[in-house]
Every structure is written in structure tokens, then in C-alpha cells.
mmCIF file of N, CA and C in Angstrom:
data_model
loop_
_atom_site.group_PDB
_atom_site.id
_atom_site.type_symbol
_atom_site.label_atom_id
_atom_site.label_comp_id
_atom_site.label_asym_id
_atom_site.label_seq_id
_atom_site.Cartn_x
_atom_site.Cartn_y
_atom_site.Cartn_z
ATOM 1 N N UNK A 1 -101.961 -216.253 -65.186
ATOM 2 C CA UNK A 1 -101.095 -215.933 -66.301
ATOM 3 C C UNK A 1 -101.461 -214.573 -66.898
ATOM 4 N N UNK A 2 -102.776 -214.255 -66.917
ATOM 5 C CA UNK A 2 -103.187 -212.953 -67.431
ATOM 6 C C UNK A 2 -102.626 -211.817 -66.587
ATOM 7 N N UNK A 3 -102.601 -212.016 -65.268
ATOM 8 C CA UNK A 3 -102.083 -210.982 -64.375
ATOM 9 C C UNK A 3 -100.609 -210.710 -64.657
ATOM 10 N N UNK A 4 -99.833 -211.769 -64.817
ATOM 11 C CA UNK A 4 -98.407 -211.611 -65.109
ATOM 12 C C UNK A 4 -98.217 -210.940 -66.469
ATOM 13 N N UNK A 5 -99.012 -211.343 -67.462
ATOM 14 C CA UNK A 5 -98.940 -210.715 -68.780
ATOM 15 C C UNK A 5 -99.255 -209.233 -68.722
ATOM 16 N N UNK A 6 -100.264 -208.864 -67.917
ATOM 17 C CA UNK A 6 -100.621 -207.452 -67.787
ATOM 18 C C UNK A 6 -99.532 -206.651 -67.088
ATOM 19 N N UNK A 7 -98.897 -207.228 -66.084
ATOM 20 C CA UNK A 7 -97.813 -206.524 -65.397
ATOM 21 C C UNK A 7 -96.638 -206.305 -66.348
ATOM 22 N N UNK A 8 -96.261 -207.342 -67.083
ATOM 23 C CA UNK A 8 -95.170 -207.195 -68.064
ATOM 24 C C UNK A 8 -95.571 -206.194 -69.137
ATOM 25 N N UNK A 9 -96.832 -206.250 -69.546
ATOM 26 C CA UNK A 9 -97.350 -205.317 -70.542
ATOM 27 C C UNK A 9 -97.171 -203.870 -70.074
ATOM 28 N N UNK A 10 -97.518 -203.599 -68.823
ATOM 29 C CA UNK A 10 -97.376 -202.245 -68.291
ATOM 30 C C UNK A 10 -95.926 -201.790 -68.305
ATOM 31 N N UNK A 11 -95.027 -202.697 -67.981
ATOM 32 C CA UNK A 11 -93.613 -202.344 -67.943
ATOM 33 C C UNK A 11 -93.013 -202.145 -69.337
ATOM 34 N N UNK A 12 -93.572 -202.822 -70.344
ATOM 35 C CA UNK A 12 -93.026 -202.739 -71.705
ATOM 36 C C UNK A 12 -93.739 -201.733 -72.595
ATOM 37 N N UNK A 13 -94.426 -200.783 -72.012
ATOM 38 C CA UNK A 13 -95.007 -199.720 -72.822
ATOM 39 C C UNK A 13 -96.513 -199.625 -72.781
ATOM 40 N N UNK A 14 -97.172 -200.456 -72.022
ATOM 41 C CA UNK A 14 -98.627 -200.389 -71.944
ATOM 42 C C UNK A 14 -99.125 -199.093 -71.339
ATOM 43 N N UNK A 15 -98.387 -198.592 -70.366
ATOM 44 C CA UNK A 15 -98.773 -197.323 -69.745
ATOM 45 C C UNK A 15 -98.660 -196.194 -70.759
ATOM 46 N N UNK A 16 -97.608 -196.217 -71.545
ATOM 47 C CA UNK A 16 -97.416 -195.167 -72.554
ATOM 48 C C UNK A 16 -98.527 -195.204 -73.593
ATOM 49 N N UNK A 17 -98.878 -196.406 -74.051
ATOM 50 C CA UNK A 17 -99.953 -196.530 -75.038
ATOM 51 C C UNK A 17 -101.285 -196.050 -74.464
ATOM 52 N N UNK A 18 -101.565 -196.380 -73.212
ATOM 53 C CA UNK A 18 -102.812 -195.936 -72.587
ATOM 54 C C UNK A 18 -102.832 -194.418 -72.427
ATOM 55 N N UNK A 19 -101.685 -193.842 -72.081
ATOM 56 C CA UNK A 19 -101.613 -192.383 -71.945
ATOM 57 C C UNK A 19 -101.837 -191.700 -73.287
ATOM 58 N N UNK A 20 -101.277 -192.263 -74.356
ATOM 59 C CA UNK A 20 -101.466 -191.686 -75.694
ATOM 60 C C UNK A 20 -102.945 -191.720 -76.079
ATOM 61 N N UNK A 21 -103.614 -192.850 -75.835
ATOM 62 C CA UNK A 21 -105.046 -192.930 -76.142
ATOM 63 C C UNK A 21 -105.840 -191.952 -75.280
ATOM 64 N N UNK A 22 -105.466 -191.810 -74.005
ATOM 65 C CA UNK A 22 -106.171 -190.900 -73.098
ATOM 66 C C UNK A 22 -106.001 -189.451 -73.540
ATOM 67 N N UNK A 23 -104.779 -189.064 -73.902
ATOM 68 C CA UNK A 23 -104.527 -187.697 -74.371
ATOM 69 C C UNK A 23 -105.272 -187.437 -75.675
ATOM 70 N N UNK A 24 -105.315 -188.441 -76.553
ATOM 71 C CA UNK A 24 -106.091 -188.301 -77.790
ATOM 72 C C UNK A 24 -107.555 -188.048 -77.468
ATOM 73 N N UNK A 25 -108.079 -188.751 -76.467
ATOM 74 C CA UNK A 25 -109.461 -188.541 -76.048
ATOM 75 C C UNK A 25 -109.694 -187.144 -75.507
ATOM 76 N N UNK A 26 -108.739 -186.645 -74.718
ATOM 77 C CA UNK A 26 -108.873 -185.286 -74.197
ATOM 78 C C UNK A 26 -108.876 -184.256 -75.317
ATOM 79 N N UNK A 27 -107.995 -184.443 -76.285
ATOM 80 C CA UNK A 27 -107.933 -183.504 -77.412
ATOM 81 C C UNK A 27 -109.232 -183.548 -78.211
ATOM 82 N N UNK A 28 -109.768 -184.732 -78.418
ATOM 83 C CA UNK A 28 -111.009 -184.839 -79.184
ATOM 84 C C UNK A 28 -112.205 -184.274 -78.434
ATOM 85 N N UNK A 29 -112.178 -184.296 -77.121
ATOM 86 C CA UNK A 29 -113.302 -183.785 -76.325
ATOM 87 C C UNK A 29 -113.309 -182.265 -76.214
ATOM 88 N N UNK A 30 -112.349 -181.583 -76.823
ATOM 89 C CA UNK A 30 -112.316 -180.121 -76.773
ATOM 90 C C UNK A 30 -113.535 -179.549 -77.501
ATOM 91 N N UNK A 31 -113.930 -180.162 -78.592
ATOM 92 C CA UNK A 31 -115.091 -179.687 -79.330
ATOM 93 C C UNK A 31 -116.303 -180.578 -79.039
ATOM 94 N N UNK A 32 -117.471 -180.047 -79.214
ATOM 95 C CA UNK A 32 -118.696 -180.803 -78.976
ATOM 96 C C UNK A 32 -118.810 -181.948 -79.979
ATOM 97 N N UNK A 33 -118.407 -181.713 -81.203
ATOM 98 C CA UNK A 33 -118.499 -182.742 -82.240
ATOM 99 C C UNK A 33 -117.556 -183.905 -81.940
ATOM 100 N N UNK A 34 -116.429 -183.629 -81.303
ATOM 101 C CA UNK A 34 -115.442 -184.665 -81.039
ATOM 102 C C UNK A 34 -115.699 -185.493 -79.797
ATOM 103 N N UNK A 35 -116.702 -185.132 -78.988
ATOM 104 C CA UNK A 35 -116.941 -185.850 -77.730
ATOM 105 C C UNK A 35 -117.209 -187.338 -77.938
ATOM 106 N N UNK A 36 -118.060 -187.766 -78.878
ATOM 107 C CA UNK A 36 -118.245 -189.217 -79.049
ATOM 108 C C UNK A 36 -116.949 -189.949 -79.413
ATOM 109 N N UNK A 37 -116.102 -189.291 -80.183
ATOM 110 C CA UNK A 37 -114.829 -189.897 -80.563
ATOM 111 C C UNK A 37 -113.877 -189.938 -79.372
ATOM 112 N N UNK A 38 -113.896 -188.899 -78.551
ATOM 113 C CA UNK A 38 -113.078 -188.879 -77.352
ATOM 114 C C UNK A 38 -113.487 -189.956 -76.362
ATOM 115 N N UNK A 39 -114.777 -190.202 -76.243
ATOM 116 C CA UNK A 39 -115.259 -191.261 -75.350
ATOM 117 C C UNK A 39 -114.759 -192.617 -75.819
ATOM 118 N N UNK A 40 -114.725 -192.845 -77.110
ATOM 119 C CA UNK A 40 -114.186 -194.106 -77.631
ATOM 120 C C UNK A 40 -112.695 -194.229 -77.316
ATOM 121 N N UNK A 41 -111.970 -193.111 -77.383
ATOM 122 C CA UNK A 41 -110.542 -193.143 -77.033
ATOM 123 C C UNK A 41 -110.361 -193.504 -75.563
ATOM 124 N N UNK A 42 -111.225 -192.987 -74.690
ATOM 125 C CA UNK A 42 -111.133 -193.335 -73.265
ATOM 126 C C UNK A 42 -111.419 -194.816 -73.056
ATOM 127 N N UNK A 43 -112.402 -195.351 -73.790
ATOM 128 C CA UNK A 43 -112.725 -196.781 -73.692
ATOM 129 C C UNK A 43 -111.530 -197.625 -74.128
ATOM 130 N N UNK A 44 -110.907 -197.232 -75.214
ATOM 131 C CA UNK A 44 -109.754 -197.981 -75.720
ATOM 132 C C UNK A 44 -108.563 -197.820 -74.774
ATOM 133 N N UNK A 45 -108.398 -196.642 -74.158
ATOM 134 C CA UNK A 45 -107.301 -196.430 -73.215
ATOM 135 C C UNK A 45 -107.419 -197.377 -72.028
ATOM 136 N N UNK A 46 -108.628 -197.596 -71.542
ATOM 137 C CA UNK A 46 -108.821 -198.544 -70.453
ATOM 138 C C UNK A 46 -108.490 -199.965 -70.860
ATOM 139 N N UNK A 47 -108.834 -200.304 -72.092
ATOM 140 C CA UNK A 47 -108.532 -201.633 -72.610
ATOM 141 C C UNK A 47 -107.032 -201.807 -72.835
ATOM 142 N N UNK A 48 -106.384 -200.775 -73.332
ATOM 143 C CA UNK A 48 -104.941 -200.834 -73.605
ATOM 144 C C UNK A 48 -104.155 -200.937 -72.300
ATOM 145 N N UNK A 49 -104.689 -200.379 -71.226
ATOM 146 C CA UNK A 49 -103.986 -200.410 -69.953
ATOM 147 C C UNK A 49 -103.905 -201.815 -69.363
ATOM 148 N N UNK A 50 -104.904 -202.651 -69.583
ATOM 149 C CA UNK A 50 -104.975 -203.988 -68.963
ATOM 150 C C UNK A 50 -105.583 -204.956 -69.972
ATOM 151 N N UNK A 51 -104.864 -205.333 -71.059
ATOM 152 C CA UNK A 51 -105.485 -206.053 -72.173
ATOM 153 C C UNK A 51 -105.592 -207.574 -72.041
ATOM 154 N N UNK A 52 -104.692 -208.200 -71.277
ATOM 155 C CA UNK A 52 -104.690 -209.661 -71.237
ATOM 156 C C UNK A 52 -105.916 -210.166 -70.478
ATOM 157 N N UNK A 53 -106.556 -211.178 -71.031
ATOM 158 C CA UNK A 53 -107.755 -211.743 -70.432
ATOM 159 C C UNK A 53 -109.027 -211.092 -70.927
ATOM 160 N N UNK A 54 -108.910 -210.117 -71.825
ATOM 161 C CA UNK A 54 -110.083 -209.452 -72.387
ATOM 162 C C UNK A 54 -110.142 -209.739 -73.877
ATOM 163 N N UNK A 55 -111.339 -209.821 -74.389
ATOM 164 C CA UNK A 55 -111.567 -210.029 -75.819
ATOM 165 C C UNK A 55 -112.475 -208.927 -76.342
ATOM 166 N N UNK A 56 -112.403 -208.690 -77.646
ATOM 167 C CA UNK A 56 -113.286 -207.718 -78.267
ATOM 168 C C UNK A 56 -114.251 -208.441 -79.188
ATOM 169 N N UNK A 57 -115.448 -207.898 -79.272
ATOM 170 C CA UNK A 57 -116.477 -208.438 -80.153
ATOM 171 C C UNK A 57 -116.914 -207.314 -81.079
ATOM 172 N N UNK A 58 -116.627 -207.461 -82.359
ATOM 173 C CA UNK A 58 -116.897 -206.424 -83.349
ATOM 174 C C UNK A 58 -118.287 -206.558 -83.957
ATOM 175 N N UNK A 59 -118.820 -205.448 -84.467
ATOM 176 C CA UNK A 59 -119.982 -205.497 -85.332
ATOM 177 C C UNK A 59 -121.338 -205.301 -84.711
ATOM 178 N N UNK A 60 -121.440 -204.702 -83.540
ATOM 179 C CA UNK A 60 -122.743 -204.466 -82.930
ATOM 180 C C UNK A 60 -123.061 -202.972 -82.933
ATOM 181 N N UNK A 61 -123.107 -202.396 -84.117
ATOM 182 C CA UNK A 61 -123.388 -200.970 -84.213
ATOM 183 C C UNK A 61 -124.569 -200.759 -85.149
ATOM 184 N N UNK A 62 -125.317 -199.691 -84.888
ATOM 185 C CA UNK A 62 -126.452 -199.352 -85.734
ATOM 186 C C UNK A 62 -126.031 -198.394 -86.821
ATOM 187 N N UNK A 63 -127.011 -197.660 -87.341
ATOM 188 C CA UNK A 63 -126.733 -196.719 -88.420
ATOM 189 C C UNK A 63 -125.829 -195.591 -87.937
ATOM 190 N N UNK A 64 -126.086 -195.099 -86.721
ATOM 191 C CA UNK A 64 -125.237 -194.037 -86.176
ATOM 192 C C UNK A 64 -123.815 -194.505 -85.957
ATOM 193 N N UNK A 65 -123.663 -195.708 -85.419
ATOM 194 C CA UNK A 65 -122.328 -196.260 -85.216
ATOM 195 C C UNK A 65 -121.600 -196.471 -86.526
ATOM 196 N N UNK A 66 -122.339 -196.874 -87.556
ATOM 197 C CA UNK A 66 -121.736 -197.066 -88.878
ATOM 198 C C UNK A 66 -121.201 -195.745 -89.417
ATOM 199 N N UNK A 67 -121.989 -194.688 -89.281
ATOM 200 C CA UNK A 67 -121.564 -193.373 -89.760
ATOM 201 C C UNK A 67 -120.368 -192.876 -88.961
ATOM 202 N N UNK A 68 -120.430 -193.026 -87.625
ATOM 203 C CA UNK A 68 -119.305 -192.600 -86.795
ATOM 204 C C UNK A 68 -118.046 -193.405 -87.100
ATOM 205 N N UNK A 69 -118.193 -194.702 -87.382
ATOM 206 C CA UNK A 69 -117.027 -195.518 -87.733
ATOM 207 C C UNK A 69 -116.393 -195.050 -89.036
ATOM 208 N N UNK A 70 -117.218 -194.657 -89.999
ATOM 209 C CA UNK A 70 -116.672 -194.152 -91.271
ATOM 210 C C UNK A 70 -115.923 -192.844 -91.043
ATOM 211 N N UNK A 71 -116.525 -191.939 -90.249
ATOM 212 C CA UNK A 71 -115.846 -190.676 -89.955
ATOM 213 C C UNK A 71 -114.542 -190.940 -89.213
ATOM 214 N N UNK A 72 -114.595 -191.835 -88.219
ATOM 215 C CA UNK A 72 -113.403 -192.194 -87.441
ATOM 216 C C UNK A 72 -112.308 -192.738 -88.358
ATOM 217 N N UNK A 73 -112.685 -193.645 -89.244
ATOM 218 C CA UNK A 73 -111.721 -194.284 -90.132
ATOM 219 C C UNK A 73 -111.064 -193.268 -91.063
ATOM 220 N N UNK A 74 -111.845 -192.373 -91.630
ATOM 221 C CA UNK A 74 -111.322 -191.411 -92.594
ATOM 222 C C UNK A 74 -110.440 -190.365 -91.914
ATOM 223 N N UNK A 75 -110.857 -189.890 -90.743
ATOM 224 C CA UNK A 75 -110.160 -188.772 -90.121
ATOM 225 C C UNK A 75 -108.900 -189.215 -89.377
ATOM 226 N N UNK A 76 -109.004 -190.173 -88.451
ATOM 227 C CA UNK A 76 -107.815 -190.537 -87.684
ATOM 228 C C UNK A 76 -107.716 -192.002 -87.306
ATOM 229 N N UNK A 77 -108.651 -192.816 -87.640
ATOM 230 C CA UNK A 77 -108.590 -194.224 -87.265
ATOM 231 C C UNK A 77 -107.488 -194.985 -87.971
ATOM 232 N N UNK A 78 -107.218 -194.645 -89.204
ATOM 233 C CA UNK A 78 -106.203 -195.382 -89.951
ATOM 234 C C UNK A 78 -104.811 -195.141 -89.375
ATOM 235 N N UNK A 79 -104.561 -193.954 -88.770
ATOM 236 C CA UNK A 79 -103.255 -193.713 -88.155
ATOM 237 C C UNK A 79 -103.043 -194.621 -86.944
ATOM 238 N N UNK A 80 -104.090 -194.735 -86.104
ATOM 239 C CA UNK A 80 -104.002 -195.615 -84.941
ATOM 240 C C UNK A 80 -103.797 -197.061 -85.374
ATOM 241 N N UNK A 81 -104.521 -197.463 -86.404
ATOM 242 C CA UNK A 81 -104.430 -198.843 -86.883
ATOM 243 C C UNK A 81 -103.039 -199.152 -87.407
ATOM 244 N N UNK A 82 -102.503 -198.280 -88.236
ATOM 245 C CA UNK A 82 -101.166 -198.511 -88.785
ATOM 246 C C UNK A 82 -100.123 -198.533 -87.671
ATOM 247 N N UNK A 83 -100.249 -197.630 -86.702
ATOM 248 C CA UNK A 83 -99.289 -197.596 -85.595
ATOM 249 C C UNK A 83 -99.311 -198.913 -84.821
ATOM 250 N N UNK A 84 -100.500 -199.427 -84.508
ATOM 251 C CA UNK A 84 -100.573 -200.678 -83.752
ATOM 252 C C UNK A 84 -100.133 -201.879 -84.585
ATOM 253 N N UNK A 85 -100.392 -201.863 -85.884
ATOM 254 C CA UNK A 85 -99.916 -202.959 -86.737
ATOM 255 C C UNK A 85 -98.393 -202.991 -86.800
ATOM 256 N N UNK A 86 -97.780 -201.831 -86.929
ATOM 257 C CA UNK A 86 -96.313 -201.771 -86.986
ATOM 258 C C UNK A 86 -95.711 -202.197 -85.654
ATOM 259 N N UNK A 87 -96.249 -201.679 -84.554
ATOM 260 C CA UNK A 87 -95.723 -202.055 -83.234
ATOM 261 C C UNK A 87 -95.935 -203.544 -82.980
ATOM 262 N N UNK A 88 -97.092 -204.082 -83.374
ATOM 263 C CA UNK A 88 -97.351 -205.510 -83.211
ATOM 264 C C UNK A 88 -96.392 -206.354 -84.020
ATOM 265 N N UNK A 89 -96.090 -205.926 -85.235
ATOM 266 C CA UNK A 89 -95.139 -206.667 -86.064
ATOM 267 C C UNK A 89 -93.744 -206.637 -85.456
ATOM 268 N N UNK A 90 -93.365 -205.509 -84.874
ATOM 269 C CA UNK A 90 -92.052 -205.423 -84.220
ATOM 270 C C UNK A 90 -91.993 -206.359 -83.015
ATOM 271 N N UNK A 91 -93.051 -206.386 -82.219
ATOM 272 C CA UNK A 91 -93.082 -207.298 -81.077
ATOM 273 C C UNK A 91 -93.012 -208.754 -81.523
ATOM 274 N N UNK A 92 -93.621 -209.082 -82.646
ATOM 275 C CA UNK A 92 -93.649 -210.475 -83.113
ATOM 276 C C UNK A 92 -92.319 -210.949 -83.681
ATOM 277 N N UNK A 93 -91.327 -210.090 -83.748
ATOM 278 C CA UNK A 93 -90.012 -210.516 -84.230
ATOM 279 C C UNK A 93 -89.321 -211.459 -83.255
ATOM 280 N N UNK A 94 -89.704 -211.411 -81.987
ATOM 281 C CA UNK A 94 -89.120 -212.316 -80.998
ATOM 282 C C UNK A 94 -90.211 -213.245 -80.462
ATOM 283 N N UNK A 95 -89.825 -214.391 -80.000
ATOM 284 C CA UNK A 95 -90.792 -215.356 -79.471
ATOM 285 C C UNK A 95 -91.462 -214.814 -78.213
ATOM 286 N N UNK A 96 -90.695 -214.167 -77.372
ATOM 287 C CA UNK A 96 -91.252 -213.621 -76.127
ATOM 288 C C UNK A 96 -92.250 -212.504 -76.424
ATOM 289 N N UNK A 97 -92.054 -211.767 -77.487
ATOM 290 C CA UNK A 97 -92.915 -210.636 -77.809
ATOM 291 C C UNK A 97 -94.193 -210.978 -78.541
ATOM 292 N N UNK A 98 -94.363 -212.239 -78.963
ATOM 293 C CA UNK A 98 -95.543 -212.612 -79.755
ATOM 294 C C UNK A 98 -96.854 -212.332 -79.023
ATOM 295 N N UNK A 99 -97.021 -212.676 -77.746
ATOM 296 C CA UNK A 99 -98.295 -212.346 -77.092
ATOM 297 C C UNK A 99 -98.573 -210.845 -77.045
ATOM 298 N N UNK A 100 -97.527 -210.042 -76.908
ATOM 299 C CA UNK A 100 -97.697 -208.595 -76.882
ATOM 300 C C UNK A 100 -98.030 -208.069 -78.274
ATOM 301 N N UNK A 101 -97.443 -208.679 -79.297
ATOM 302 C CA UNK A 101 -97.790 -208.315 -80.669
ATOM 303 C C UNK A 101 -99.236 -208.617 -80.980
ATOM 304 N N UNK A 102 -99.743 -209.757 -80.495
ATOM 305 C CA UNK A 102 -101.145 -210.102 -80.714
ATOM 306 C C UNK A 102 -102.077 -209.102 -80.036
ATOM 307 N N UNK A 103 -101.664 -208.580 -78.887
ATOM 308 C CA UNK A 103 -102.476 -207.558 -78.225
ATOM 309 C C UNK A 103 -102.548 -206.304 -79.085
ATOM 310 N N UNK A 104 -101.438 -205.932 -79.697
ATOM 311 C CA UNK A 104 -101.448 -204.760 -80.576
ATOM 312 C C UNK A 104 -102.313 -205.005 -81.806
ATOM 313 N N UNK A 105 -102.388 -206.231 -82.279
ATOM 314 C CA UNK A 105 -103.269 -206.518 -83.405
ATOM 315 C C UNK A 105 -104.734 -206.361 -83.005
ATOM 316 N N UNK A 106 -105.070 -206.684 -81.748
ATOM 317 C CA UNK A 106 -106.432 -206.425 -81.259
ATOM 318 C C UNK A 106 -106.701 -204.925 -81.209
ATOM 319 N N UNK A 107 -105.698 -204.151 -80.769
ATOM 320 C CA UNK A 107 -105.862 -202.699 -80.710
ATOM 321 C C UNK A 107 -106.012 -202.112 -82.108
ATOM 322 N N UNK A 108 -105.368 -202.730 -83.094
ATOM 323 C CA UNK A 108 -105.496 -202.262 -84.479
ATOM 324 C C UNK A 108 -106.936 -202.406 -84.946
ATOM 325 N N UNK A 109 -107.597 -203.486 -84.550
ATOM 326 C CA UNK A 109 -109.017 -203.644 -84.891
ATOM 327 C C UNK A 109 -109.839 -202.535 -84.257
ATOM 328 N N UNK A 110 -109.557 -202.227 -82.993
ATOM 329 C CA UNK A 110 -110.271 -201.151 -82.317
ATOM 330 C C UNK A 110 -109.948 -199.797 -82.931
ATOM 331 N N UNK A 111 -108.719 -199.603 -83.361
ATOM 332 C CA UNK A 111 -108.347 -198.356 -84.000
ATOM 333 C C UNK A 111 -109.041 -198.163 -85.327
ATOM 334 N N UNK A 112 -109.462 -199.250 -85.934
ATOM 335 C CA UNK A 112 -110.147 -199.185 -87.219
ATOM 336 C C UNK A 112 -111.627 -198.863 -87.054
ATOM 337 N N UNK A 113 -112.324 -199.595 -86.194
ATOM 338 C CA UNK A 113 -113.764 -199.382 -85.986
ATOM 339 C C UNK A 113 -114.108 -199.510 -84.493
ATOM 340 N N UNK A 114 -114.058 -198.417 -83.739
ATOM 341 C CA UNK A 114 -114.295 -198.509 -82.298
ATOM 342 C C UNK A 114 -115.765 -198.471 -81.882
ATOM 343 N N UNK A 115 -116.621 -197.908 -82.715
ATOM 344 C CA UNK A 115 -118.021 -197.776 -82.322
ATOM 345 C C UNK A 115 -118.740 -199.109 -82.465
ATOM 346 N N UNK A 116 -119.445 -199.494 -81.431
ATOM 347 C CA UNK A 116 -120.188 -200.745 -81.451
ATOM 348 C C UNK A 116 -119.390 -201.951 -81.020
ATOM 349 N N UNK A 117 -118.182 -201.761 -80.563
ATOM 350 C CA UNK A 117 -117.342 -202.866 -80.125
ATOM 351 C C UNK A 117 -117.610 -203.126 -78.649
ATOM 352 N N UNK A 118 -117.747 -204.399 -78.307
ATOM 353 C CA UNK A 118 -117.919 -204.787 -76.913
ATOM 354 C C UNK A 118 -116.609 -205.403 -76.417
ATOM 355 N N UNK A 119 -116.152 -204.930 -75.261
ATOM 356 C CA UNK A 119 -114.934 -205.456 -74.659
ATOM 357 C C UNK A 119 -115.349 -206.324 -73.485
ATOM 358 N N UNK A 120 -114.942 -207.589 -73.527
ATOM 359 C CA UNK A 120 -115.312 -208.541 -72.466
ATOM 360 C C UNK A 120 -114.085 -209.019 -71.757
#
């Protein structure tokens, strides 16, 4: 069932979302300071590309991860979070779209605090 969900996900915009996260990572990696943030975007892009059957585990970050999460949240994390919340709410308007909306809600969590998150 996860395989079918992932295939439908790719056809309904999963590829576009992964490309957006990947391009964001490339833009952030232009500067030395942005490289850690760009790496997180690449991690999220891989997760966005094939999300069904994977779970996220929040809260395993140290002092550095805490500081990076605050910087991420203030600078551009809230835009990613709001975008995924809105898209998830739109998907949840139909019964068929509810599983896809829930995936966007997981991405909203990652858009909020990506450092220290484990994807399983």
C-alpha cells in the first residue's frame, strides 16, 4: 500500500515539492553559512520524494541543533511550514486526499524544526 501511495504521491505533485526543496538547498549552499541549512533541505527533499511508509522522530538535537533550528525558524522555516499546512488542508478537503494531506502535515513539522530530526 505504501508503494501505491508513493506512486500516486509522485503523480500528484510530490516530484514538484521535492524539486522545490532541492532547489532551496542549492540556493542555501551558495554561501558557507548556508551549507548546514542546504543539507537539511536535501534531507527533506529525499523524504518528500517518497514519504509513505516513513516516520519522523523529533527532538534529538543538541545545543548547536537548537540554535540552528531557531535561525531556520526565524529566517525561512515558517514559510515552508505555512505552505505545507495550507497544501495539507487543501488535500484534506476530499476523502481521497486525506492521506496526502497528512503527509504535508509531517512536512510542516520538518519545515519548522529540521535539525535533529530522524527519518525512519
